[in-house]
Each structure stands twice: as structure tokens, then as C-alpha cells.
Amino acid sequence: MAGDSFKAIPITIIFLLFCIYYVSISRLADSRPLGLDSASQINESHVYIWPLPSEVHSANGTLTVDPDLSLSVTGDGGGSTIVQEAFQRYKSLIFKHNSWFSKFPFSGRTLYDITTLRIIVNSDDETLQLGVDESYTLLVAEKNDHSIIGEATIEANTVYGALRGLETFSQLCSYDYGSKTVIVYKAPWYIRDKPRFPYRGLMLDTSRHYYPVDTIKQIIQSMSYAKLNVFHWHIVDEESFPLEVPTYPNLWKGAYTKWERYTIEDAYEIVNYAKMRGINVLAEIDVPGHAESWGIGYPDLWPSPSCREPLDVSKNYTFDLISGILADLRKIFPFELFHLGGDEVNTDCWNSTPHIKQWLEDHNMTSKDAYQYFVLRAQEIAISHNWTPINWEETFNAFATKLNPKTIVHNWLGGGVCAKAVAKGFRCIFSNQGFWYLDHLDVQWDGVYNAEPLEGIDDLAQQNLVIGGQVCMWGETADSSNVQQTIWPRAAAAAERMWSGREAISTKNVNLTALPRLQYFRCLLTRRGVQAAPVNNFYARSPPTGPGSCYDQ
């Protein structure tokens, strides 16, 4: 599992001096875990971080942050555009309250404690793949007798670790309305952090409802705030085929309208936008079921005009077209994983269509055999294009011994599937619909939070085969008008489960240990322009029932 061999990141001299200072201060920070407040009231003296870091040390100092905060990037990755642009994004979030005021003489402030954010990136390799090192160390030090300069330092092995450190630093910064100054409370800070799982995803279904590119970008941006790192794009389904495929240009005739489409340029833009935020884009083309829309442009893919799915298993043309799609998509999506679906395949069409029924007889196959044949042939095509295939769990449930050993099993129907999959040597992604399907609006935040991807898996080697999990935003009842409040804040509950150590966040009393931090994070999202719903609603995305503080809802 990525990060299990966490490397101590040397901030050497600065850290040693910090330790000397840290042990010498007389008033130590409250020893309780971050967020131990009543569920109904946020403690304004606390600092709330979401998701919870691996290791945190703080004290009781207060530092001011210069609105002209400068950036110093060093190390082999010091020339990274990814880091430079991320710094500007976070600077605009941290100093969104009229920071120009502090530059005037009548503001009464001329000196600040933190004037520089120093980022050390040890590698210039910006390849973004599964298991990339996202660990980081964050030190926020203050001036003292040992002459430590007032600065914040992030050190990471990769630019993507630096991005995660920037998010944490931004959450330490708080705007003080009295002095109109950004302040870091509980300083100095020393944080060492790494993700628990390498795969931490959110799926968006753009077939049941079309989402404009800007909406997709907003969702990806909000994912970065919770340190999610895989955007699973369920692009097409039986209802619509909105994506341009140059080799088969009639496919997107299956879009709802000519305005509800994604060009190749749109897809490139989404992939690049996500990479700048440390997020992989996992594409899905669900076969052989969920594909009726394909036949709008290419009717020969249908078993018959009156029986339109699954795709026709008897024709080589079907597989030639799938290969053409994957060849085109391989030029757009660099992520090593590709989702082939394979779920909810009703083979009645195959049995009732004369030419397919004859093909089954000629090949001595049942319709169940043909389902297996289709899935395995699609896997071979994906692998030939240098992809690792992911399939929904039905394929594992139906013919586990026949699946390609590279297959990643994607759980969704219920519990216990990952335990069975890893016992047979497969990797697994956890998305139990009872907890992590966001279209299930009656699943509340604590149900999401308490779901455990490693439940029932005690063997360490098998635990390492669970690469992570994801929440799924199916689109039958969501579009751009309500998708963000359907996703957030419940997706953040799963995000902490996938990022933070199991021991640190597994507790019976989540209302004391997690709820105040989640309430704070929800309000942080709203301040950043994310339309996150109240945390405590019984029914997701419901509006508040009356007046009250953002933090009490």
C-alpha cells in the first residue's frame, strides 16, 4: 500500500531547532485529539483539520501571516508549475478578505510573523499514477531565541505531496475579523502526514444528466480540499453517449442533444485540470450492458432494433469498435487504470435474437458463457492498450477464476466482497452501496464515516490488496443544480476514512471526535464557494429548517 514505508522527510536543522523550542515552552497544547468538542458548538480556540493528519504537534502560540506571503520552492522539483499555480490558488483562498487593507499605514500593522512559505520538493518526476507518494511534512515555526525565522515549510518527495501539504497549511490559516489579519493559532506546528490508501475516489455519472465542463471542474476542485485523488468519470451509459470518439464519430449521436456533449478538447482539459490538483481521471465505458445509447449512431451494435442491449456479442464488429474507442481514449487518459463496467447484464436479448441464439449454439455457449466471453475479451483489449482493467463485482461473483489476474474488483452490491476478492489474490476497491452511494439520500454522514474498507480482512498481505475506495454520485436525480450538496459533506466523511489512520478515527463516539471537525470543514467548503449541505440533515441535500449558525446545521 502506498505510503506504508513512510520515509522521514528531513527538514533537518529547522526541525531540530523546532524540537528544542517545542520542549522548552511552558504551556503545551491541549492533549485531547483535534476536535473534542460538543457536537452542538464549535470551540473557537481550536484548530480543525480535515482529514486528520497522521502525526500532529502544536503549542499555544499565535502567528500572523503576511498578505504578501512569498513562495520559495527548492529541491529537484523546485521548478514545478504545478506547485507555483497551487500556491496562487491557495493564497487567494487564504487572503480572500480584502488583504489590501493591511498594506495601508492606518492599518497599524507593519510586521508579520510568517512572510515566506518554503516548499521543498525532492523529485522532479511529475508522473501521476496509482500509489504516487503524497506524503509531506509541514512545519510552521516562529521567531525565538534560536533565531528560527518566521516561516512555514512544506517538504515532500513529490509535487503531489506538496499539494496535500498546501491544503493542510491553508486549513491552519484563519482570518481574524478584529485585526483583519490572517492568523495561525496553536503555533508552532509540526505535522507529518501520508494517506492510508493510494486510491481515494469520487465517481460522477454524466450519462443520466449532463454536467457542463465548468461543473465538473468545480467538483474536481472540491475533491482536492478533502485530499481525494481519483475522479472516476462514468462518461456514458444506456441513456446517453455524450463523448466525442474520433474513430467512431457517430457515437455521440447518442447524446441527449447536440449541446450536451464533451469534445476531445473538453476531455483533455478535464484531465489536465485534475492533474494540476493531484487527481487522476479514471474513465469508464460500461460493457456489455448499460450501452443502449451506442446504437443510436451504430445500430448494428444492437442485437435487434427492438432489443437493444447488451451489445451484440456475436459480431467481431462490436469488439473492433470497443478497441477503436479505447485506442482513442488512451490518447486522452494517462491513468493506468480503466473501468470496463460489466455490471447488471441481462442476457435476455441474446437468447431471444435469432442470429445471436444461433451463434451461441454454434459456439456451444450459454448466455452466461457469452457474458464471460464478452468481459474477458474486453479485458484483453484494454490490456493490449496498456491499461489495467477494473470491473464491477458481478464479474467476480460470476466467474472469478476466469478473470485476468490483473483485474481490480470494484465492490458495490454489499459487504464482504473485498474480503473474498483479496483472498483470491485480486485487488479491490470498496464502494459498498449501503454507505458510499451518494444517491442514497437517507445515508447520513456517520454511516459514511464508519464504513470500513478493510472490514473482515485481517491478513496484512490481503489488506494491502485493497487499494482504497470511492463514493459514487449516480446521476438519476442530480444535475448541476444540486450535485454539490448531494456530494458534500458526506464525501468528506469517506475521504477521512481513506486518508487517516484507522486507529485514529475508529471510535464509537464519532459525535465528539469527528462531528465538530466535519461541521467546520463543511463551513470551510461553503466559504470556498462549494454548495455543501448541512451535516446533520436526515435527508441529504435538504436545506436548513430554520435560522442558525453554519456550524450547528
XYZ file of C-alpha atoms in Angstrom, residues 72-81 83-84 119-124 159:
19
model
C 10.259 29.779 -2.172
C 10.403 26.418 -3.954
C 13.610 24.399 -3.815
C 14.765 20.840 -4.384
C 14.879 18.864 -7.616
C 11.208 19.696 -8.215
C 11.657 23.386 -7.489
C 10.704 24.461 -10.993
C 7.275 22.851 -10.875
C 4.420 24.792 -12.454
C 3.340 23.916 -7.205
C 3.521 27.524 -8.392
C 8.321 24.321 -0.228
C 10.947 21.642 -0.775
C 10.139 19.093 -3.495
C 12.697 16.313 -3.619
C 11.806 14.870 -7.038
C 11.172 16.496 -10.407
C 4.727 17.764 -6.137
